[in-house]
Coordinates of C-alpha atoms in Angstrom, one line a residue:
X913 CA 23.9 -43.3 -14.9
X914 CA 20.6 -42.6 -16.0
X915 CA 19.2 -41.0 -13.0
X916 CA 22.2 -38.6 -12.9
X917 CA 21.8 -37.1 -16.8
X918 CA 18.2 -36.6 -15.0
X919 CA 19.5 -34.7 -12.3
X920 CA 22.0 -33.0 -14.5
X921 CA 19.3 -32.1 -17.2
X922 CA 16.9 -31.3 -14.2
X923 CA 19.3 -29.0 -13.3
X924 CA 20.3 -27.2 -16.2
X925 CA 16.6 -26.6 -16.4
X926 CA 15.7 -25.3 -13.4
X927 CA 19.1 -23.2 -12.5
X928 CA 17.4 -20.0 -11.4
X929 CA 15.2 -22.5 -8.5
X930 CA 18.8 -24.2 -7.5
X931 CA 20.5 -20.8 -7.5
X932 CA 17.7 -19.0 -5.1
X933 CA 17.6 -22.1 -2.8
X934 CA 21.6 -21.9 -2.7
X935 CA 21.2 -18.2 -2.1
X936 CA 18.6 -18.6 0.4
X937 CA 20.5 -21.4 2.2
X938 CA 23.6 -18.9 2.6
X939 CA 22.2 -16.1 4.1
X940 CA 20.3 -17.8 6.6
X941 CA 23.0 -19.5 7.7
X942 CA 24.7 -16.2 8.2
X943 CA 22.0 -15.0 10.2
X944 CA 21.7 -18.4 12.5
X945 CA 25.7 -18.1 13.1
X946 CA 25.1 -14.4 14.3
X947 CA 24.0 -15.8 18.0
X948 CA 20.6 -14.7 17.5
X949 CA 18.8 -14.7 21.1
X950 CA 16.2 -16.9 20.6
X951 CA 12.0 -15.4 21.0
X952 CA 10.0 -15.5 24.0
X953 CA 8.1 -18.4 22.7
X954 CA 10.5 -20.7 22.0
X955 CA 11.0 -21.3 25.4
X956 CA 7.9 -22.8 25.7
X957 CA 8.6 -25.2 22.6
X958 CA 12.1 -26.2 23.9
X959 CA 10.4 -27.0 27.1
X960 CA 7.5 -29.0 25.7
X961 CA 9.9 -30.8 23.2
X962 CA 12.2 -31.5 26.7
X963 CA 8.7 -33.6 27.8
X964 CA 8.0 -35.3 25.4
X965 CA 11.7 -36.0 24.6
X966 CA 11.5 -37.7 28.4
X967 CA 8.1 -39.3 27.7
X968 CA 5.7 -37.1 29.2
X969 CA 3.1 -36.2 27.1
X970 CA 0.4 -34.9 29.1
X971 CA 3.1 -32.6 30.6
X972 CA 4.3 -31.5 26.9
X973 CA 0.4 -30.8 25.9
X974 CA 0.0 -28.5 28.6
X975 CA 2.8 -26.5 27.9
X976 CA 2.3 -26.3 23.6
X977 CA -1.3 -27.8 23.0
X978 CA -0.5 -27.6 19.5
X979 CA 2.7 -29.6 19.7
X980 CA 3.6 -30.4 16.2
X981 CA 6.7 -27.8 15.9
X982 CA 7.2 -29.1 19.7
X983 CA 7.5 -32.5 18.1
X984 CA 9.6 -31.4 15.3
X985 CA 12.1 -30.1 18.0
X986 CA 12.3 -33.2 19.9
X987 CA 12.8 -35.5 16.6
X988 CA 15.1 -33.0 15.5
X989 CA 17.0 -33.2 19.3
X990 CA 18.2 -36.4 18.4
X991 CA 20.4 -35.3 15.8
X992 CA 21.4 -32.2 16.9
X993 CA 21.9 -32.2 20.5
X994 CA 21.3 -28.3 21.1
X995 CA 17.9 -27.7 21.8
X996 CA 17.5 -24.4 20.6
X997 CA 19.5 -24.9 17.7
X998 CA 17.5 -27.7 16.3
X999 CA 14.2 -25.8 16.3
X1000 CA 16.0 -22.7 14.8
X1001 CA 17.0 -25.3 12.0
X1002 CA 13.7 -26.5 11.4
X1003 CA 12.9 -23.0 10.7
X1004 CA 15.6 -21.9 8.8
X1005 CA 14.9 -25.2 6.4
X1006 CA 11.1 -24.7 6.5
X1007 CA 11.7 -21.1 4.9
X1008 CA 14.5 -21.7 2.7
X1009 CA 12.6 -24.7 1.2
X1010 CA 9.2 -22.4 1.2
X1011 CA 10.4 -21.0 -1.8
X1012 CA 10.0 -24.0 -4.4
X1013 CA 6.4 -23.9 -3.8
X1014 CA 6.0 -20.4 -4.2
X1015 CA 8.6 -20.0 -7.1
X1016 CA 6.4 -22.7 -8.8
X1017 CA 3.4 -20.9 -8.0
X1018 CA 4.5 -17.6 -9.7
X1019 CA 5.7 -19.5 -12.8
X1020 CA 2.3 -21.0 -13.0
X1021 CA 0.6 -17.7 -13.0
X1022 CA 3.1 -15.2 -14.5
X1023 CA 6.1 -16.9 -16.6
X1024 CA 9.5 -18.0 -15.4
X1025 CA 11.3 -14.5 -15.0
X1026 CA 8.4 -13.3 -12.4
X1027 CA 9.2 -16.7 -10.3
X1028 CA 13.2 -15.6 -10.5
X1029 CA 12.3 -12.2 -9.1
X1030 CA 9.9 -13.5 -6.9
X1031 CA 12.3 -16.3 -5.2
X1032 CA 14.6 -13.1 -4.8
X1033 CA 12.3 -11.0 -2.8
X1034 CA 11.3 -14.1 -0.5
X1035 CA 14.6 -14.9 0.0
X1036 CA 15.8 -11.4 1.0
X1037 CA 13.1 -10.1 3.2
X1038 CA 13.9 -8.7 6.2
X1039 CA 10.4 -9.8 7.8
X1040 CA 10.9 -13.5 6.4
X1041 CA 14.6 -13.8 7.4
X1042 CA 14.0 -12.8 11.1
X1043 CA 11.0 -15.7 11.0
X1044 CA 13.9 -18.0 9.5
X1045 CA 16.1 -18.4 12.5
X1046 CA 13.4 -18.1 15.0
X1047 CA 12.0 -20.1 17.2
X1048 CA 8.4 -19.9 15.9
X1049 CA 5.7 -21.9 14.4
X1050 CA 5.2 -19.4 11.3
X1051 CA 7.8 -20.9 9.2
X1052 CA 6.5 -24.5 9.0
X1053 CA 2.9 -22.6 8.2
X1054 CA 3.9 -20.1 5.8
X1055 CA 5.8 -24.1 4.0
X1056 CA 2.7 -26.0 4.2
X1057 CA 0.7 -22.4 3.4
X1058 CA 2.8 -22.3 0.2
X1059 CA 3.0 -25.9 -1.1
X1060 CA -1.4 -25.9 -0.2
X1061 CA -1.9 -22.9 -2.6
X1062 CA 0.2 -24.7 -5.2
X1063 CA -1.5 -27.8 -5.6
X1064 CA -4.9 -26.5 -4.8
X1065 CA -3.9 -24.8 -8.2
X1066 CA -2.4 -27.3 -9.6
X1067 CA -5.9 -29.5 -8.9
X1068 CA -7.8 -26.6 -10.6
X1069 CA -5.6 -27.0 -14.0
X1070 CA -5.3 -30.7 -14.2
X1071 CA -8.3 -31.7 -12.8
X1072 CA -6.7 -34.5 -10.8
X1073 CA -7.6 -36.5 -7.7
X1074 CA -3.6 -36.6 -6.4
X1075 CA -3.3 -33.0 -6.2
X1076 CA -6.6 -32.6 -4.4
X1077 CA -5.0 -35.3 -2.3
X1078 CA -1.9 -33.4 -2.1
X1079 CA -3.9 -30.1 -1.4
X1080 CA -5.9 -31.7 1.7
X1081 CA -2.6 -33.0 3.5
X1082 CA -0.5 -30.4 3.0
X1083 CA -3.7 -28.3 4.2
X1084 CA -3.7 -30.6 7.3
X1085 CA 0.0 -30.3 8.5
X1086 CA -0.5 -26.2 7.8
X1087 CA -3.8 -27.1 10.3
X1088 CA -1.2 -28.2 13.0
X1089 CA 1.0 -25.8 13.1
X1090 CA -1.5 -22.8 13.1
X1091 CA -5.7 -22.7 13.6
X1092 CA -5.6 -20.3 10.3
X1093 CA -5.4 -22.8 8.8
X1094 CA -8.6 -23.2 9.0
X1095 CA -9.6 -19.9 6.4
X1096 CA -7.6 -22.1 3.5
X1097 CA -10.3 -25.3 3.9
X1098 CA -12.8 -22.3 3.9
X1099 CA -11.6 -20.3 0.7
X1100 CA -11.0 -23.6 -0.8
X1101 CA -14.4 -25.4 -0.6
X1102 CA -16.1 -22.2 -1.4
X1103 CA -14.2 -21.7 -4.8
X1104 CA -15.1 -25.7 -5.1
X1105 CA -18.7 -25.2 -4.3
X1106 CA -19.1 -22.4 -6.4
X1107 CA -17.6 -24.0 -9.6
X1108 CA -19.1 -27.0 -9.0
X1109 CA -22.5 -25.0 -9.3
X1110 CA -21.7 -23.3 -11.7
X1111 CA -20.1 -25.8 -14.0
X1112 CA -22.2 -28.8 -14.8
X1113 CA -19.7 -30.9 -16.6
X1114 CA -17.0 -30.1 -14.2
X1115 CA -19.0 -31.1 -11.0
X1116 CA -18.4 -34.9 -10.7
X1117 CA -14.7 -34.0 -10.2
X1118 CA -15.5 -30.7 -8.4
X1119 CA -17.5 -32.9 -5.9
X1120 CA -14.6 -35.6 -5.4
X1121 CA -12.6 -32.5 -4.9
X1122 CA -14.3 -31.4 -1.7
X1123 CA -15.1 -34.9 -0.5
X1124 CA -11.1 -35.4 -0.3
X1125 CA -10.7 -32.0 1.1
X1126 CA -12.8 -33.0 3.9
X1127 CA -12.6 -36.4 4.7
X1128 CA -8.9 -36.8 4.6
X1129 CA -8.4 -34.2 7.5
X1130 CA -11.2 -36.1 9.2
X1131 CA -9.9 -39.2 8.8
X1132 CA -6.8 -38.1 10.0
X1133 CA -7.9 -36.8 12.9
X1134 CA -9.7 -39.6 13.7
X1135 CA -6.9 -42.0 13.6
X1136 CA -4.5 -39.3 16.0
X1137 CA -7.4 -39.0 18.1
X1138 CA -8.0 -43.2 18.5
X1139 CA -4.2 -43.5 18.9
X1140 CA -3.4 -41.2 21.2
X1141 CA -6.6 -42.0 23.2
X1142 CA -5.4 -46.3 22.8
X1143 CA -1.8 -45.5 23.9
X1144 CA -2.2 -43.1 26.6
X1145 CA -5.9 -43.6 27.8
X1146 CA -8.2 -41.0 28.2
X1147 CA -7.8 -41.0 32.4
X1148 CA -3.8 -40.0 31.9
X1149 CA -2.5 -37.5 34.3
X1150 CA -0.2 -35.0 34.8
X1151 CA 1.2 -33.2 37.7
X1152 CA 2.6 -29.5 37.8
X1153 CA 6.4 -29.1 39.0
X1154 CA 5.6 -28.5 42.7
X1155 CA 2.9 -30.8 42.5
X1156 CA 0.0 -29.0 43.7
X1157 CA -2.2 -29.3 40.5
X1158 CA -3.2 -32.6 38.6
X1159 CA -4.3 -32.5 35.0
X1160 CA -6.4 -35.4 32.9
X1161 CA -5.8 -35.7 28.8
X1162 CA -9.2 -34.5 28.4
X1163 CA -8.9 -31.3 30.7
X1164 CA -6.0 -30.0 28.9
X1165 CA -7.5 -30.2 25.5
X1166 CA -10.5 -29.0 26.2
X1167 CA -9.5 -26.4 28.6
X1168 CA -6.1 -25.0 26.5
X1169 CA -8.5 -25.1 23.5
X1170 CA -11.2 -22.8 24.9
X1171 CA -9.1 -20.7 26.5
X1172 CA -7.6 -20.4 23.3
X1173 CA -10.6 -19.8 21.6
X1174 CA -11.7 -17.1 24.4
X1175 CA -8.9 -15.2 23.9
X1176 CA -9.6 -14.8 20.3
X1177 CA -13.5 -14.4 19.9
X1178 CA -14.2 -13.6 23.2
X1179 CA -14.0 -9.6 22.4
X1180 CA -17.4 -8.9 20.7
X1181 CA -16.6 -6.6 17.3
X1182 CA -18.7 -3.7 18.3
X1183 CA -18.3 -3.8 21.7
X1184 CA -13.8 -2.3 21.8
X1185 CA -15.1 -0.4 19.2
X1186 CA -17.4 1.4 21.5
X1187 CA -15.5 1.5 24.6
X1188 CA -13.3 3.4 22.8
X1189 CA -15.2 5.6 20.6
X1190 CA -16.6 6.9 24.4
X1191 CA -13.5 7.4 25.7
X1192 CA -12.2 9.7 22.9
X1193 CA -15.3 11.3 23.5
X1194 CA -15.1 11.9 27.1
X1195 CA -11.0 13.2 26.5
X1196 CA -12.8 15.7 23.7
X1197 CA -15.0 16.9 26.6
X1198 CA -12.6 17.2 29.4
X1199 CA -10.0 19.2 27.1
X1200 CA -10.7 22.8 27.5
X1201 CA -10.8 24.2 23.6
X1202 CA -11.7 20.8 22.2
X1203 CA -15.6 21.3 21.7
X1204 CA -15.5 22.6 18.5
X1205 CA -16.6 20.8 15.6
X1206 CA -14.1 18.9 13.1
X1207 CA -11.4 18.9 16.1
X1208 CA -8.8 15.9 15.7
X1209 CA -10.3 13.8 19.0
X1210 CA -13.8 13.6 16.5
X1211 CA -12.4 13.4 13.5
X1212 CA -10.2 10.0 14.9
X1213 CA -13.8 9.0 16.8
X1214 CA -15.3 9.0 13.3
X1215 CA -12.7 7.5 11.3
X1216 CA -11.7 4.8 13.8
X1217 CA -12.8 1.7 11.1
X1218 CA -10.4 3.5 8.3
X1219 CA -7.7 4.2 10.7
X1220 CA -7.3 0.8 12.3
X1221 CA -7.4 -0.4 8.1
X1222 CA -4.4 1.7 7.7
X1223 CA -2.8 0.1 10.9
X1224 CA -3.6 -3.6 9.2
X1225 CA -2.2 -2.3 5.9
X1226 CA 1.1 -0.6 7.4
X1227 CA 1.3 -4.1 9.2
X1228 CA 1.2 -5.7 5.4
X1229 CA 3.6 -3.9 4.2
X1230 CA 5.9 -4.1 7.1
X1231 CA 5.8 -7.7 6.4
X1232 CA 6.5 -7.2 2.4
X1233 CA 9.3 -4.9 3.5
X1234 CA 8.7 -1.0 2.6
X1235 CA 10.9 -0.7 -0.9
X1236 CA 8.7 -3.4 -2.2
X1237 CA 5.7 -1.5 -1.9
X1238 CA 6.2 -0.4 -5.4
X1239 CA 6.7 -3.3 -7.5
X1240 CA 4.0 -5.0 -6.0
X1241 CA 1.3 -2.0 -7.3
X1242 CA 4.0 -2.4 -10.8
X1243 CA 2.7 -6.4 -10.6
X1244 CA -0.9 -5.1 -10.5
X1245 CA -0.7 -3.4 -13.7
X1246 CA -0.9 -4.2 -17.2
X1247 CA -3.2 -7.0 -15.7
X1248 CA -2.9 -9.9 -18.4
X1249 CA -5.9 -13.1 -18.7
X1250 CA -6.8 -13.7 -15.4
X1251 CA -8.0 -17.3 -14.6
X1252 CA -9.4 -19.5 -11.5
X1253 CA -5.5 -19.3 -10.2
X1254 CA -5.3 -15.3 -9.4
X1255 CA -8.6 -14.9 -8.4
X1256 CA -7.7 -18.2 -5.8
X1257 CA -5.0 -16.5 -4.4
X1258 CA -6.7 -12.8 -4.5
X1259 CA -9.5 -14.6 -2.3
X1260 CA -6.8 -16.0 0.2
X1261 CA -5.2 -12.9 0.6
X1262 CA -8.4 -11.2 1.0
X1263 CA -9.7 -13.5 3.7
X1264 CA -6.9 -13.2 5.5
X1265 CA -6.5 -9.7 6.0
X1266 CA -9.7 -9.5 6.7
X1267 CA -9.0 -11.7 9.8
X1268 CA -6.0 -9.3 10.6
X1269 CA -8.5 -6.6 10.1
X1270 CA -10.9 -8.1 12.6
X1271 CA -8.5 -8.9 15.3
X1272 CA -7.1 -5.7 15.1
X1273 CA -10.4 -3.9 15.4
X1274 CA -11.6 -6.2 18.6
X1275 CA -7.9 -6.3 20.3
X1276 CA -7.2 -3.0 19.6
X1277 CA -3.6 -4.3 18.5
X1278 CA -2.7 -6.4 15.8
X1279 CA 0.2 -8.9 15.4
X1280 CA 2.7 -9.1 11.8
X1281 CA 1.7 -12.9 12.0
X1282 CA -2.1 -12.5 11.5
X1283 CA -1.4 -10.6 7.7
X1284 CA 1.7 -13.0 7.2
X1285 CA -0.1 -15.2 4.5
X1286 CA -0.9 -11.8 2.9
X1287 CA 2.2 -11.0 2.4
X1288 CA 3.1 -14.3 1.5
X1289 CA 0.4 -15.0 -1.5
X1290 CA 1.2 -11.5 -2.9
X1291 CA 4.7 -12.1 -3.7
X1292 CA 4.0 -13.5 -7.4
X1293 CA 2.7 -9.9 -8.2
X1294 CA 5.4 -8.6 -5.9
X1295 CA 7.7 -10.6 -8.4
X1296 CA 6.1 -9.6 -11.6
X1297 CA 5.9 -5.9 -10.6
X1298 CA 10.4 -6.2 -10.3
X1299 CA 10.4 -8.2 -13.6
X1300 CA 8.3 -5.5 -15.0
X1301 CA 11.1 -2.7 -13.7
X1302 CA 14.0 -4.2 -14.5
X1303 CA 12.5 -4.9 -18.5
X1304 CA 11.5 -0.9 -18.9
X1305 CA 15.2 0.3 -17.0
X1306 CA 16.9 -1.4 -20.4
X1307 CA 14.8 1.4 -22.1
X1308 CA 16.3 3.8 -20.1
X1309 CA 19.2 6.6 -21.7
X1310 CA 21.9 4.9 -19.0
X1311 CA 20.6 1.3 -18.4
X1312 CA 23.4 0.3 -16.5
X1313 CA 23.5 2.7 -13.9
X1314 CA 19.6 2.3 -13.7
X1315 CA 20.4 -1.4 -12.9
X1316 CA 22.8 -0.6 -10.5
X1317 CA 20.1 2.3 -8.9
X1318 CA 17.7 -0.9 -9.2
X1319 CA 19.7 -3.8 -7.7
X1320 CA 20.9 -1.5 -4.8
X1321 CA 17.3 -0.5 -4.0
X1322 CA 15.4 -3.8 -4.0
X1323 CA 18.6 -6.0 -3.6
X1324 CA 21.4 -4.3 -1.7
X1325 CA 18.8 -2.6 0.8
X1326 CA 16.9 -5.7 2.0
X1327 CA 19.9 -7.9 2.7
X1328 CA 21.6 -5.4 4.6
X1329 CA 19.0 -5.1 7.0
X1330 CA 18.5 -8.3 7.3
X1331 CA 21.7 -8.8 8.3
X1332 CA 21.4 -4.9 10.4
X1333 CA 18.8 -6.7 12.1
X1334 CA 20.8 -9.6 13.5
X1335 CA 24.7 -8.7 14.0
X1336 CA 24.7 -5.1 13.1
X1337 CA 24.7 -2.1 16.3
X1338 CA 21.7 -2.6 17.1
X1339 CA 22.1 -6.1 18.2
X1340 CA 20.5 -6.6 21.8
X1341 CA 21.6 -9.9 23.9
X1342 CA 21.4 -8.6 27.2
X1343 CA 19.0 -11.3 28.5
X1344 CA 21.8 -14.3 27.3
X1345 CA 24.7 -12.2 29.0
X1346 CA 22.4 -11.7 31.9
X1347 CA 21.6 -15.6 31.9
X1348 CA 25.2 -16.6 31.6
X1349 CA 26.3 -14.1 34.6
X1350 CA 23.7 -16.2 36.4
X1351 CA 24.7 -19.1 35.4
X1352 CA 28.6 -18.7 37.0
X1353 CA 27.2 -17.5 40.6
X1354 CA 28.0 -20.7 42.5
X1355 CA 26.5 -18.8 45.7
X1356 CA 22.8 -18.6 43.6
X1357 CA 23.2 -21.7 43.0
X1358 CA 20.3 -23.5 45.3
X1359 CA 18.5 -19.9 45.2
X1360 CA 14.7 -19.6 44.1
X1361 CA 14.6 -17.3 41.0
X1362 CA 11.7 -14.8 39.9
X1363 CA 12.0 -14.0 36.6
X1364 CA 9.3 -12.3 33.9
X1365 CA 11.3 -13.5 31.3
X1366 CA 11.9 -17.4 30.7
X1367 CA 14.6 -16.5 28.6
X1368 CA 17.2 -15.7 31.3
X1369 CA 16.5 -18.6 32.9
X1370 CA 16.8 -20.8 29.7
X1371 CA 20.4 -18.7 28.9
X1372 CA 21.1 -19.7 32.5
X1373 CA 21.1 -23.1 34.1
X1374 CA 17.3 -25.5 33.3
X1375 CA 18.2 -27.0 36.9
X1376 CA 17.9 -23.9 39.1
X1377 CA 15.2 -23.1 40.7
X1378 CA 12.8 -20.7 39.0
X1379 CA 9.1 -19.5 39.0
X1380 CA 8.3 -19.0 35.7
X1381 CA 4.8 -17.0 35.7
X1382 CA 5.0 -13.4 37.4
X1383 CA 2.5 -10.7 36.4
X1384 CA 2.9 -8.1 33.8
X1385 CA 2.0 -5.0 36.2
X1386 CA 5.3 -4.2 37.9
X1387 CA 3.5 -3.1 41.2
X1388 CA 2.6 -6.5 41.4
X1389 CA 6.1 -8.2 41.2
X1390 CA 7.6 -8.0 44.0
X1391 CA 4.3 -9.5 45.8
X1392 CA 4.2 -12.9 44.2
X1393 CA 7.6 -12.9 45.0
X1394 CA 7.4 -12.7 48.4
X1395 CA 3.9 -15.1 47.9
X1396 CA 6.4 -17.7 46.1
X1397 CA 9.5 -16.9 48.7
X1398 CA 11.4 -16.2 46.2
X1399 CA 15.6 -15.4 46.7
X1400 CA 16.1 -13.3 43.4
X1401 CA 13.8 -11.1 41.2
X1402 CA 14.8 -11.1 37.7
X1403 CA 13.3 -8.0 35.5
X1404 CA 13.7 -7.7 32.4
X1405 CA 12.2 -4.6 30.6
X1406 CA 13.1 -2.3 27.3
X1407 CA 14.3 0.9 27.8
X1408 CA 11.2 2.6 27.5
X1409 CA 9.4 1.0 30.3
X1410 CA 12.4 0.9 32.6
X1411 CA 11.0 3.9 34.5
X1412 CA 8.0 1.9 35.3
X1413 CA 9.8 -0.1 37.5
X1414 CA 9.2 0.9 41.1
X1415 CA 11.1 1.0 44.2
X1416 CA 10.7 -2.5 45.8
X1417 CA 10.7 -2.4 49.9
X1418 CA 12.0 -6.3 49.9
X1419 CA 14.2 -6.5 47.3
X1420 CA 17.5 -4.4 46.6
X1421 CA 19.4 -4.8 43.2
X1422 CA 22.4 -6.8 43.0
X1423 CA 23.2 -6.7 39.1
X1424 CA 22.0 -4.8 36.2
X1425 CA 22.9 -5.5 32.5
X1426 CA 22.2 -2.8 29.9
X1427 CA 21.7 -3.3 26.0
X1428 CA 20.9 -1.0 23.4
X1429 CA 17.0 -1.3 23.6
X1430 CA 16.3 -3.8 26.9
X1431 CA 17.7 -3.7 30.4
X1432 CA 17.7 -6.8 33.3
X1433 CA 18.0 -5.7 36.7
X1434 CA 19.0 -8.9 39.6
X1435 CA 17.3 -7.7 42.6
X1436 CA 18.1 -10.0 45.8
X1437 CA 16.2 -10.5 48.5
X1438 CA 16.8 -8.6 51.7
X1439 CA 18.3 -10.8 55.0

């Protein structure tokens, strides 16, 4: 009896949290019950959570190397026997309970009506929703990301060892599911370090601080390491499915790692930079009219830092959505006391759009996920920027229809595209239609299947016959193909790009499905 006049009192408390997660829960669930048509990723995870469902772990590394969400997937398998809809639910509970962290969070540094409006913008985000019934590693991040801020803070205010504790494991899990991780140890032990010089008296605990924000994670990886290497053995091998390549434990680490690690760094910062500040040169010389001074080809060539900035900041703000753009420069004003807190999570946010920022500049593209925690850390000011609306609209001469005006522009607006986005008009699931027609051809049945999208074959039958790898350069298709003996060609392209696709000598199309924004063409193999 007592513990439920706790809950009750707990909840009589805290309604606005239980009334956001309640929200939260129901929309997502109306998005997951849409059909969505799962990412191009999640392939992969469903097929390295199939491996190490089956026991084969040296086959699951290979395919996800950081299998954690992989793992997550096959423990959730076992309850929910749909493979793809237990790692959409993983999501969709990772980012629906995201939001006690960072409601906490903004109540911390603002006051309890900024956490409300803040829970309400996280929950209806357009950018977050789509990552919430996805089969992607970015919601279990952005959860450990969230609940890692919160009691790094909470360490910094009550100067406890537990939340320190709390900080360095939560910190770890993020660790696992993404390597930016990594910037939050940085940002962390260098707001440690520099309070710990700075305040004598605080050191002794500042210094306990860092010792449990690095040894924790390396005594955790430690212990994986030893029982993973004691279980296995380090001489554990792995074969590929047509057997013609043989992997060892310490091969796939080390070589999915650095690969991994080329992919990223490998571009040197001045070096894209320069390749294409010549080339905008050499199209400003071989354009008759274009050697005049101040032209737009010199004027780009000169502002290329500034413009790619504006490319990482659109990115931001594509993640924030675009009607919140406003309330979060309202959050920024009327700044109140500032303390350790703010300037924590200004630093975060910093670091990690400067990352953003410097893949952008070396890859010449960027991707949403690299300025996700951005987005993420700014939605307490995004929060207190609505709070601060809605207090000067009852100031207004007609409050009520400003409220209205108000909830339709930062309410209405963001759930109905989040719902446009998933079983609206626009709603594209060519590639499962295209899998299913597949799927009911009993004369393709023992047929070897090309495909440049796993997808289709996932939507189609796991026990046919495909080849999963085919190049990106559609000249090049039909080649490995013919290399691989393949029966079928399976392209799948968006709409754009579907004139790229040339005219191939030994296939002829059999089938083509047509969405609103991507197209599959069957093509079967000449007799």
């Amino acid at each position: 009896m007592k513990l439920m006049g706790r809950v009750r009192e707990w909840l009589k408390g805290e309604w606005e949290l239980v009334f956001l997660l309640l929200s939260s829960l129901i929309l997502k669930v109306i998005l997951l019950s849409s059909d969505h048509i799962i990412n191009l990723d999640g392939v992969r995870y469903i097929s390295a959570a199939q491996q190490f469902a089956d026991g084969n772990f040296l086959e699951g590394l290979r395919i996800d190397w950081m299998p954690f969400y992989s793992l997550l997937i096959a423990a959730f398998h076992f309850l929910v026997r749909d493979w793809a809809l237990a790692g959409q639910l993983i999501s969709l509970l990772a980012m629906v309970l995201a939001l006690i962290p960072l409601y906490l969070l903004t109540r911390e540094l603002f006051d309890k009506k900024g956490a409300f409006w803040t829970g309400v913008a996280f929950t209806i985000c357009p950018t977050l929703n789509g990552h919430a019934v996805g089969l992607l590693r970015d919601p279990i991040f952005i959860f450990f990301v969230a609940w890692s801020v919160y009691f790094c803070l909470r360490a910094f205010q009550t100067e406890k060892i537990v939340f320190f504790t709390l900080t360095a494991l939560s910190s770890t899990f993020a660790l696992c599911c993404r390597l930016e991780a990594l910037l939050l140890w940085g940002v962390f032990l260098l707001v440690l370090a520099a309070l710990a010089i700075k305040n004598r008296l605080e050191r002794p605990l500042l210094l306990k601080g860092i010792s449990v924000l690095v040894g924790l994670p390396l005594i955790f990886g430690l212990l994986l390491g030893g029982s993973v290497l004691l279980v296995a053995g380090p001489d554990l091998t792995s074969f590929d499915v047509e057997g013609e390549h043989k992997w060892q434990l310490k091969d796939v680490v080390a070589g999915n790692s650095i690969s991994y690690y080329k992919r990223k760094v490998s571009k040197g910062v001045l070096r894209n930079y320069q390749s294409r500040y010549e080339k905008l040169k050499d199209l400003e010389s071989a354009l008759p009219g274009w050697s005049h001074g101040g032209n737009l080809l010199e004027t780009t060539r000169h502002y290329m830092p500034l413009i790619y900035l504006f490319s990482a900041v659109e990115a931001l703000a594509d993640n924030l959505f675009s009607f919140f753009v406003l309330p979060l420069l309202f959050g920024f004003g009327k700044r109140l006391n500032w303390h350790r807190g703010h300037w924590l999570i200004l630093l975060l946010v910093c670091a990690y759009f400067l990352m953003g920022y410097y893949f952008l500049f070396t890859h010449d593209w960027i991707s949403k996920r690299y300025v996700l925690v951005p987005a993420l850390l700014l939605m307490p000011w995004l929060g207190r920027g609505l709070e601060r609306i809605r207090a000067r609209i009852t100031r207004f001469r007609w409050p009520r229809f400003a409220m209205v005006l108000f909830l339709l522009v930062f309410c209405v607006v963001p759930v109905y595209k989040s719902l446009g986005d998933f079983i609206g008009q626009d709603k594209d699931n060519v590639v499962k239609v295209a899998g299913e027609w597949l799927a009911e051809q009993p004369d393709l049945k023992d047929a070897l299947i090309a495909s440049n999208d796993p997808r289709v074959c996932f939507y189609a039958n796991q026990e046919l016959n495909f080849i999963r790898r085919l190049p990106k350069d559609f000249r090049k298709v039909e080649a490995q193909a013919i290399r691989k003996q393949a029966d079928l060609l399976i392209i799948e392209t968006s709409s754009k790009s579907l004139g790229q696709i040339p005219e191939f000598k030994k296939f002829s199309l059999l089938k083509e499905f047509v969405g609103t924004k991507n197209h599959v063409r069957i093509y079967h193999r000449n007799t």
